[in-house]
Amino acid sequence: MTATAQDGAPRARKVVLAYSGGVDTSVCIPYLRQEWGVEEVITFAADLGQGDELEPIRLKALAAGASQSLVGDLIEPFITEFAFPAIRANALYEGRYPLSTALARPLIARRLVEVAREVGADAVAHGCTGKGNDQVRFDVAIGALAPELKVLAPAREWGMSREETIAYGERCGIPAPVSKKSPYSIDLNLLGRSIEAGELEDPAVAPPEEVYAMTRSIEAAPAEPQLVEIAFEGGNPVAIDGERLDPVALIRRANDLAGLHGFGRIDMIENRVVGIKSREIYETPGLLLLIRAHQELESLTLAADVQRLKRQLETTWAELVYQGLWFGPLKEAIDAFLDRTQSTVNGSVRVRLHRGNATVVGRSSASDSLYVDSMATYGSDDRFDHRAAEGFIYVWGLPTRLWSARHR
Ligand code: ARG
């Protein structure tokens, strides 16, 4: 219906489209060309460790009419530049969701902008609808990185239902999804999976076991607990059970261990940026395990006041990332604070994985522990000056006593 811009002029000449291989982004290709007068659509598919085969996806875009189909491996920057900062920030949106999807969007946006500049495109496009968070994240990030580029979001304007989209695709030679067996909308990458739609839209209905793929059910988890030891340097996880692993391998190992023991499932009602509440199922085993261990190490190595302020800023950091403000000034300023706190986060944490639980059972830091035996002990080598507490309490309680004397 909405054919082109008001005067009938093409919306853009050459467009780089974020491509997943799904029906919606596939339909964007002929739609941009036929309805919006775009001359050339170049697709870009990101490998974020989701485990899809990229060659069929690359060919699918060409079959749908893309003039060039590019794929790019973004797994390493995804982990080192996005996941690790989130671990250092103990980032949990609304106290629960470790941002597995949200963290990928600014990275994809950054790469889209680079590709657009390399190929001389005047716009970038994505297949997000108008009621999700991902459109916000893409649009804001692209606007921040490349104000000269237009952002096109056909699915926000075309007003087609799922069936109409499939039919439009079939007329353009895009095959309908092989089976309609999965009623769910799934986003996945190396950090985890998000599952929405189908019967999950009723918040009172329990998620069926079939929605999970990275985590075992508690029933299927091993009966025996497993102890894992996670080592950190400068706030980054560097080794599991004494074996040093590169960042990507470490995340994979953490996923396998936590997933095996059924740890890392989340079922929550979440507040979206666009104002609606939605029911979300996540499984993010490794990321949740690493955040839990990292929090624990900080409790041993951060000064009390730093730890308290950090906790407040962590909440804000998670909100900023969720809300698409990765490249904003507040996120950058908080990053400076967070980075400054991490130089002493060195040591290791022992976690017991068992039947859906990850329980911290030990923590140590040879170089940075602020836990002092002679202060903490109740034994005979106690060095704490008990009598000094009296003067401290005299001053500490003075305002309360003065207030009480006046008002009670
Ligand atoms: N609600 C989650 C988030 O905002 C997951 C979004 C999943 N995205 C998707 N296109 N299926 O991060």
Short mmCIF file of C-alpha atoms and ligand atoms in Angstrom, two decimals:
data_model
loop_
_atom_site.label_atom_id
_atom_site.label_comp_id
_atom_site.label_asym_id
_atom_site.label_seq_id
_atom_site.Cartn_x
_atom_site.Cartn_y
_atom_site.Cartn_z
CA MET A 1 0.00 0.00 0.00
CA THR A 2 2.54 2.56 1.12
CA ALA A 3 4.42 2.43 -2.13
CA THR A 4 7.16 5.04 -1.97
CA ALA A 5 7.82 8.40 -0.36
CA GLN A 6 5.00 10.93 -0.70
CA ASP A 7 6.15 12.15 -4.13
CA GLY A 8 6.66 8.61 -5.36
CA ALA A 9 10.43 8.95 -5.17
CA PRO A 10 12.40 5.87 -4.12
CA ARG A 11 13.06 5.68 -0.39
CA ALA A 12 16.70 4.89 -1.01
CA ARG A 13 18.98 3.79 -3.83
CA LYS A 14 21.24 1.21 -2.28
CA VAL A 15 20.33 -0.51 1.00
CA VAL A 16 22.19 -2.81 3.37
CA LEU A 17 19.65 -5.09 5.03
CA ALA A 18 20.24 -6.96 8.31
CA TYR A 19 19.41 -10.51 7.26
CA SER A 20 18.53 -13.58 9.33
CA GLY A 21 17.22 -15.93 6.66
CA GLY A 22 13.71 -15.90 8.15
CA VAL A 23 10.56 -15.10 6.19
CA ASP A 24 10.25 -11.51 7.37
CA THR A 25 13.74 -10.40 6.45
CA SER A 26 13.52 -12.39 3.20
CA VAL A 27 10.31 -10.63 2.21
CA CYS A 28 12.01 -7.30 2.96
CA ILE A 29 14.23 -7.87 -0.10
CA PRO A 30 11.52 -7.85 -2.84
CA TYR A 31 9.42 -5.42 -0.81
CA LEU A 32 12.18 -2.82 -0.68
CA ARG A 33 12.73 -3.16 -4.40
CA GLN A 34 9.16 -3.38 -5.63
CA GLU A 35 7.27 -1.19 -3.19
CA TRP A 36 9.88 1.32 -2.15
CA GLY A 37 11.83 1.64 -5.37
CA VAL A 38 15.18 0.57 -3.95
CA GLU A 39 17.61 -0.31 -6.77
CA GLU A 40 19.98 -2.56 -4.88
CA VAL A 41 19.54 -4.61 -1.72
CA ILE A 42 22.71 -5.97 -0.14
CA THR A 43 22.10 -8.34 2.75
CA PHE A 44 24.30 -8.85 5.77
CA ALA A 45 23.91 -11.92 7.99
CA ALA A 46 25.80 -11.97 11.29
CA ASP A 47 27.24 -15.07 12.86
CA LEU A 48 26.76 -14.62 16.60
CA GLY A 49 27.29 -18.25 17.42
CA GLN A 50 23.63 -19.15 16.92
CA GLY A 51 24.72 -22.35 15.21
CA ASP A 52 22.87 -21.74 11.93
CA GLU A 53 24.62 -22.71 8.76
CA LEU A 54 25.38 -19.47 7.01
CA GLU A 55 25.93 -20.67 3.44
CA PRO A 56 22.23 -21.62 2.86
CA ILE A 57 21.23 -18.29 4.36
CA ARG A 58 23.62 -16.47 2.05
CA LEU A 59 22.14 -18.24 -1.00
CA LYS A 60 18.59 -17.65 0.17
CA ALA A 61 19.13 -13.89 0.11
CA LEU A 62 20.41 -14.05 -3.46
CA ALA A 63 17.40 -16.15 -4.47
CA ALA A 64 15.12 -13.50 -2.96
CA GLY A 65 16.72 -10.84 -5.13
CA ALA A 66 19.65 -9.46 -3.17
CA SER A 67 22.39 -8.13 -5.42
CA GLN A 68 25.06 -9.17 -2.90
CA SER A 69 24.78 -11.41 0.11
CA LEU A 70 27.37 -10.95 2.82
CA VAL A 71 27.99 -12.93 5.98
CA GLY A 72 30.24 -11.90 8.82
CA ASP A 73 31.61 -13.70 11.84
CA LEU A 74 31.00 -11.45 14.82
CA ILE A 75 31.32 -14.06 17.56
CA GLU A 76 34.56 -12.85 19.07
CA PRO A 77 33.70 -9.16 19.33
CA PHE A 78 30.27 -10.20 20.59
CA ILE A 79 31.85 -11.93 23.55
CA THR A 80 34.80 -9.64 24.28
CA GLU A 81 33.19 -6.26 23.62
CA PHE A 82 29.60 -6.95 24.64
CA ALA A 83 29.19 -10.06 26.82
CA PHE A 84 32.25 -9.49 29.03
CA PRO A 85 31.32 -5.87 29.83
CA ALA A 86 27.85 -7.17 30.78
CA ILE A 87 29.44 -9.71 33.14
CA ARG A 88 31.63 -7.00 34.68
CA ALA A 89 28.44 -4.95 35.12
CA ASN A 90 26.50 -7.93 36.58
CA ALA A 91 23.86 -6.70 34.17
CA LEU A 92 20.36 -8.06 34.76
CA TYR A 93 17.42 -6.14 33.31
CA GLU A 94 14.64 -5.89 35.90
CA GLY A 95 16.84 -8.01 38.12
CA ARG A 96 16.61 -11.10 35.92
CA TYR A 97 17.29 -10.91 32.19
CA PRO A 98 21.00 -10.87 31.29
CA LEU A 99 20.37 -9.08 27.97
CA SER A 100 21.43 -11.91 25.65
CA THR A 101 19.47 -10.48 22.71
CA ALA A 102 19.89 -6.82 23.58
CA LEU A 103 23.69 -7.06 23.63
CA ALA A 104 23.83 -8.29 20.04
CA ARG A 105 21.97 -5.37 18.51
CA PRO A 106 24.53 -2.54 18.86
CA LEU A 107 27.19 -4.88 17.41
CA ILE A 108 25.04 -5.76 14.39
CA ALA A 109 24.22 -2.07 13.94
CA ARG A 110 27.92 -1.16 14.05
CA ARG A 111 28.74 -3.74 11.39
CA LEU A 112 25.80 -2.69 9.18
CA VAL A 113 27.11 0.85 9.23
CA GLU A 114 30.60 -0.31 8.27
CA VAL A 115 29.22 -2.39 5.40
CA ALA A 116 27.01 0.48 4.24
CA ARG A 117 30.06 2.73 4.06
CA GLU A 118 32.14 0.08 2.29
CA VAL A 119 29.54 -0.45 -0.44
CA GLY A 120 28.40 3.17 -0.68
CA ALA A 121 24.82 2.56 0.48
CA ASP A 122 22.53 5.45 1.39
CA ALA A 123 20.39 3.42 3.82
CA VAL A 124 20.35 0.42 6.11
CA ALA A 125 17.27 -1.69 6.77
CA HIS A 126 16.02 -4.24 9.27
CA GLY A 127 13.00 -6.51 9.54
CA CYS A 128 11.87 -5.52 13.05
CA THR A 129 8.23 -4.79 13.75
CA GLY A 130 6.94 -1.68 15.45
CA LYS A 131 6.29 -3.14 18.88
CA GLY A 132 9.57 -4.70 19.88
CA ASN A 133 12.76 -3.50 21.52
CA ASP A 134 15.06 -4.49 18.68
CA GLN A 135 13.82 -1.74 16.33
CA VAL A 136 14.64 0.80 19.04
CA ARG A 137 18.13 -0.63 19.50
CA PHE A 138 18.89 -0.69 15.77
CA ASP A 139 17.47 2.72 14.97
CA VAL A 140 19.13 4.51 17.88
CA ALA A 141 22.50 2.82 17.33
CA ILE A 142 22.55 3.54 13.60
CA GLY A 143 21.45 7.11 14.17
CA ALA A 144 24.31 7.56 16.63
CA LEU A 145 26.99 5.97 14.47
CA ALA A 146 25.92 7.19 11.04
CA PRO A 147 23.53 10.15 11.03
CA GLU A 148 23.88 10.33 7.25
CA LEU A 149 22.27 6.91 6.72
CA LYS A 150 18.53 6.44 6.43
CA VAL A 151 17.03 3.57 8.42
CA LEU A 152 14.28 1.64 6.65
CA ALA A 153 12.00 -0.72 8.55
CA PRO A 154 9.51 -2.22 6.05
CA ALA A 155 7.86 -4.54 8.58
CA ARG A 156 6.97 -1.50 10.67
CA GLU A 157 4.91 -0.11 7.81
CA TRP A 158 3.68 -2.91 5.60
CA GLY A 159 0.78 -3.92 7.86
CA MET A 160 0.82 -7.53 6.65
CA SER A 161 -0.15 -10.39 8.93
CA ARG A 162 2.13 -13.43 9.15
CA GLU A 163 -0.02 -15.24 6.55
CA GLU A 164 0.01 -12.24 4.20
CA THR A 165 3.77 -11.94 4.57
CA ILE A 166 4.22 -15.60 3.64
CA ALA A 167 1.87 -15.20 0.66
CA TYR A 168 3.74 -12.08 -0.52
CA GLY A 169 6.96 -14.03 -0.25
CA GLU A 170 5.59 -16.95 -2.23
CA ARG A 171 4.59 -14.62 -5.08
CA CYS A 172 8.23 -13.45 -5.12
CA GLY A 173 9.66 -16.96 -5.09
CA ILE A 174 10.44 -17.07 -1.38
CA PRO A 175 9.42 -20.50 -0.12
CA ALA A 176 7.03 -20.62 2.84
CA PRO A 177 8.65 -21.86 6.06
CA VAL A 178 9.26 -25.60 5.66
CA SER A 179 6.97 -26.48 8.51
CA LYS A 180 4.74 -24.38 10.67
CA LYS A 181 5.46 -26.74 13.55
CA SER A 182 7.01 -24.11 15.80
CA PRO A 183 4.50 -21.49 16.89
CA TYR A 184 7.27 -19.65 18.74
CA SER A 185 9.27 -16.58 17.91
CA ILE A 186 12.86 -17.33 18.81
CA ASP A 187 15.99 -15.23 18.88
CA LEU A 188 19.26 -16.97 19.58
CA ASN A 189 22.98 -16.46 19.78
CA LEU A 190 25.90 -17.83 21.75
CA LEU A 191 24.67 -16.15 24.94
CA GLY A 192 21.24 -17.67 24.92
CA ARG A 193 17.78 -18.00 23.49
CA SER A 194 14.64 -15.91 23.84
CA ILE A 195 11.30 -17.57 23.18
CA GLU A 196 8.00 -15.75 22.72
CA ALA A 197 4.52 -16.18 21.20
CA GLY A 198 2.27 -19.20 20.79
CA GLU A 199 0.79 -20.44 24.05
CA LEU A 200 3.46 -18.49 25.97
CA GLU A 201 1.41 -15.35 25.33
CA ASP A 202 -0.80 -16.43 28.22
CA PRO A 203 1.29 -15.52 31.26
CA ALA A 204 -0.60 -18.06 33.35
CA VAL A 205 0.45 -21.00 31.18
CA ALA A 206 3.62 -22.91 32.08
CA PRO A 207 6.22 -23.10 29.29
CA PRO A 208 6.28 -26.55 27.68
CA GLU A 209 9.59 -28.42 27.88
CA GLU A 210 9.99 -28.27 24.09
CA VAL A 211 10.78 -24.53 24.11
CA TYR A 212 14.17 -25.18 25.70
CA ALA A 213 17.26 -26.22 23.80
CA MET A 214 20.32 -25.15 25.83
CA THR A 215 19.23 -26.33 29.26
CA ARG A 216 18.07 -29.67 30.57
CA SER A 217 14.97 -29.97 32.68
CA ILE A 218 15.54 -30.54 36.36
CA GLU A 219 14.20 -34.07 35.92
CA ALA A 220 16.75 -34.81 33.20
CA ALA A 221 19.68 -33.16 34.99
CA PRO A 222 22.31 -35.40 36.61
CA ALA A 223 21.48 -36.61 40.10
CA GLU A 224 25.03 -35.87 41.22
CA PRO A 225 26.11 -32.27 41.84
CA GLN A 226 29.16 -30.86 40.06
CA LEU A 227 31.60 -28.31 41.45
CA VAL A 228 33.00 -25.80 38.99
CA GLU A 229 35.68 -23.23 39.66
CA ILE A 230 35.65 -20.01 37.66
CA ALA A 231 38.69 -17.75 37.65
CA PHE A 232 38.57 -14.03 36.88
CA GLU A 233 41.22 -11.46 35.98
CA GLY A 234 40.33 -7.79 35.93
CA GLY A 235 36.67 -8.78 36.18
CA ASN A 236 36.81 -11.01 33.07
CA PRO A 237 36.34 -14.77 33.32
CA VAL A 238 39.56 -16.46 32.14
CA ALA A 239 39.50 -20.09 33.25
CA ILE A 240 37.12 -22.87 34.24
CA ASP A 241 38.33 -25.67 36.49
CA GLY A 242 41.90 -24.50 36.09
CA GLU A 243 41.84 -24.55 32.30
CA ARG A 244 42.48 -21.22 30.62
CA LEU A 245 40.04 -20.67 27.79
CA ASP A 246 39.69 -17.96 25.21
CA PRO A 247 36.54 -15.86 25.72
CA VAL A 248 34.42 -17.70 23.14
CA ALA A 249 35.46 -21.16 24.33
CA LEU A 250 34.86 -20.08 27.92
CA ILE A 251 31.28 -19.02 27.20
CA ARG A 252 30.66 -22.32 25.39
CA ARG A 253 32.04 -24.29 28.33
CA ALA A 254 29.94 -22.31 30.81
CA ASN A 255 26.83 -22.92 28.68
CA ASP A 256 27.50 -26.64 28.56
CA LEU A 257 28.12 -27.01 32.29
CA ALA A 258 25.21 -24.89 33.47
CA GLY A 259 22.88 -26.21 30.77
CA LEU A 260 23.64 -29.80 31.69
CA HIS A 261 22.52 -29.14 35.26
CA GLY A 262 19.36 -27.30 34.22
CA PHE A 263 20.53 -23.89 35.39
CA GLY A 264 19.74 -20.71 33.46
CA ARG A 265 16.04 -20.71 32.63
CA ILE A 266 14.02 -17.54 33.09
CA ASP A 267 10.25 -17.08 32.83
CA MET A 268 9.30 -13.46 33.32
CA ILE A 269 6.93 -10.64 32.51
CA GLU A 270 9.08 -7.87 31.17
CA ASN A 271 8.52 -4.16 30.57
CA ARG A 272 9.35 -3.31 26.97
CA VAL A 273 10.64 0.05 25.83
CA VAL A 274 7.44 0.73 23.87
CA GLY A 275 5.36 0.50 27.03
CA ILE A 276 3.86 -2.98 26.85
CA LYS A 277 4.41 -5.89 29.17
CA SER A 278 5.40 -9.13 27.51
CA ARG A 279 5.90 -12.68 28.65
CA GLU A 280 9.43 -13.83 27.93
CA ILE A 281 11.16 -17.15 28.28
CA TYR A 282 14.94 -17.13 28.22
CA GLU A 283 17.66 -19.64 28.68
CA THR A 284 21.06 -18.10 29.23
CA PRO A 285 22.96 -20.73 31.23
CA GLY A 286 26.58 -19.65 30.87
CA LEU A 287 25.98 -15.94 31.16
CA LEU A 288 23.92 -16.29 34.33
CA LEU A 289 26.51 -18.61 35.87
CA LEU A 290 29.35 -16.21 35.11
CA ILE A 291 27.45 -13.19 36.43
CA ARG A 292 26.65 -15.04 39.64
CA ALA A 293 30.30 -15.97 40.13
CA HIS A 294 31.49 -12.48 39.23
CA GLN A 295 29.12 -10.85 41.75
CA GLU A 296 30.52 -13.15 44.38
CA LEU A 297 34.14 -12.31 43.68
CA GLU A 298 33.30 -8.60 43.88
CA SER A 299 31.83 -9.12 47.34
CA LEU A 300 35.31 -10.21 48.41
CA THR A 301 37.43 -7.66 46.55
CA LEU A 302 35.47 -4.39 46.25
CA ALA A 303 35.34 -1.79 49.01
CA ALA A 304 31.91 -1.59 50.62
CA ASP A 305 31.04 1.88 49.35
CA VAL A 306 32.22 1.13 45.81
CA GLN A 307 30.19 -2.07 45.83
CA ARG A 308 27.07 -0.23 46.94
CA LEU A 309 27.27 2.47 44.29
CA LYS A 310 28.19 -0.09 41.66
CA ARG A 311 25.02 -2.01 42.38
CA GLN A 312 22.94 1.09 41.65
CA LEU A 313 24.82 1.83 38.46
CA GLU A 314 24.52 -1.79 37.33
CA THR A 315 20.74 -1.39 37.33
CA THR A 316 21.00 1.75 35.22
CA TRP A 317 23.55 0.15 32.88
CA ALA A 318 21.22 -2.81 32.24
CA GLU A 319 18.32 -0.45 31.55
CA LEU A 320 20.38 1.60 29.11
CA VAL A 321 21.45 -1.50 27.19
CA TYR A 322 17.91 -2.88 27.16
CA GLN A 323 16.53 0.43 25.98
CA GLY A 324 18.91 0.75 23.04
CA LEU A 325 21.20 3.42 24.46
CA TRP A 326 24.47 1.46 24.13
CA PHE A 327 26.18 4.33 22.30
CA GLY A 328 24.79 7.07 24.55
CA PRO A 329 26.76 9.34 26.88
CA LEU A 330 25.41 7.93 30.14
CA LYS A 331 26.41 4.39 29.21
CA GLU A 332 29.89 5.65 28.35
CA ALA A 333 30.21 7.51 31.64
CA ILE A 334 29.05 4.51 33.67
CA ASP A 335 31.49 2.32 31.73
CA ALA A 336 34.32 4.52 32.96
CA PHE A 337 33.22 3.94 36.56
CA LEU A 338 32.74 0.20 36.05
CA ASP A 339 36.13 -0.20 34.36
CA ARG A 340 37.85 1.59 37.22
CA THR A 341 36.35 -0.89 39.70
CA GLN A 342 37.47 -4.04 37.92
CA SER A 343 41.26 -3.90 38.32
CA THR A 344 40.98 -5.66 41.71
CA VAL A 345 38.45 -8.27 40.64
CA ASN A 346 40.96 -11.12 40.51
CA GLY A 347 40.46 -14.54 42.00
CA SER A 348 38.16 -17.48 41.73
CA VAL A 349 34.74 -18.68 42.77
CA ARG A 350 33.55 -22.22 43.32
CA VAL A 351 29.97 -22.99 42.33
CA ARG A 352 27.97 -26.13 42.93
CA LEU A 353 25.71 -26.97 40.01
CA HIS A 354 22.87 -29.24 40.86
CA ARG A 355 19.31 -29.72 39.60
CA GLY A 356 18.60 -26.21 38.36
CA ASN A 357 20.69 -24.46 40.99
CA ALA A 358 24.06 -22.74 40.92
CA THR A 359 25.12 -22.26 44.51
CA VAL A 360 28.31 -20.45 45.39
CA VAL A 361 30.23 -22.50 47.93
CA GLY A 362 33.60 -20.74 48.00
CA ARG A 363 35.50 -17.65 46.86
CA SER A 364 39.13 -16.60 47.07
CA SER A 365 41.51 -13.91 45.90
CA ALA A 366 45.19 -14.19 46.72
CA SER A 367 45.98 -10.68 45.52
CA ASP A 368 42.85 -8.64 46.28
CA SER A 369 40.77 -10.12 49.07
CA LEU A 370 39.62 -7.51 51.57
CA TYR A 371 38.52 -10.22 53.97
CA VAL A 372 40.89 -10.01 56.95
CA ASP A 373 40.92 -13.04 59.25
CA SER A 374 42.07 -11.15 62.32
CA MET A 375 39.17 -8.73 61.89
CA ALA A 376 36.51 -11.31 61.11
CA THR A 377 37.38 -14.08 63.54
CA TYR A 378 35.58 -14.85 66.78
CA GLY A 379 38.62 -16.81 67.95
CA SER A 380 41.48 -15.85 70.26
CA ASP A 381 43.53 -14.12 67.54
CA ASP A 382 40.86 -11.46 67.11
CA ARG A 383 42.54 -8.04 66.51
CA PHE A 384 39.36 -5.97 66.27
CA ASP A 385 39.19 -3.29 69.00
CA HIS A 386 35.82 -3.99 70.58
CA ARG A 387 36.02 -1.00 72.95
CA ALA A 388 36.38 1.42 70.02
CA ALA A 389 32.84 0.52 69.02
CA GLU A 390 31.40 2.43 71.96
CA GLY A 391 32.70 5.82 70.79
CA PHE A 392 31.70 5.05 67.24
CA ILE A 393 28.14 4.27 68.29
CA TYR A 394 27.99 7.44 70.46
CA VAL A 395 28.60 9.56 67.36
CA TRP A 396 26.68 7.34 64.91
CA GLY A 397 23.52 7.38 67.00
CA LEU A 398 23.71 11.02 68.05
CA PRO A 399 21.29 12.44 65.43
CA THR A 400 18.73 9.76 66.24
CA ARG A 401 18.97 10.42 69.99
CA LEU A 402 18.64 14.18 69.48
CA TRP A 403 15.63 13.74 67.26
CA SER A 404 14.00 11.33 69.69
CA ALA A 405 14.57 13.62 72.67
CA ARG A 406 12.74 16.40 70.82
CA HIS A 407 9.85 14.45 69.28
CA ARG A 408 9.05 11.40 71.38
N1 ARG B 1 12.54 -9.31 24.86
C1 ARG B 1 13.89 -9.61 24.59
C2 ARG B 1 14.69 -8.36 24.40
O1 ARG B 1 14.12 -7.33 24.24
C3 ARG B 1 14.03 -10.56 23.45
C4 ARG B 1 13.73 -10.01 22.11
C5 ARG B 1 13.81 -11.07 21.07
N2 ARG B 1 13.88 -10.50 19.76
C6 ARG B 1 13.37 -11.06 18.69
N3 ARG B 1 13.49 -10.43 17.56
N4 ARG B 1 12.71 -12.21 18.74
O2 ARG B 1 15.88 -8.35 24.41
#
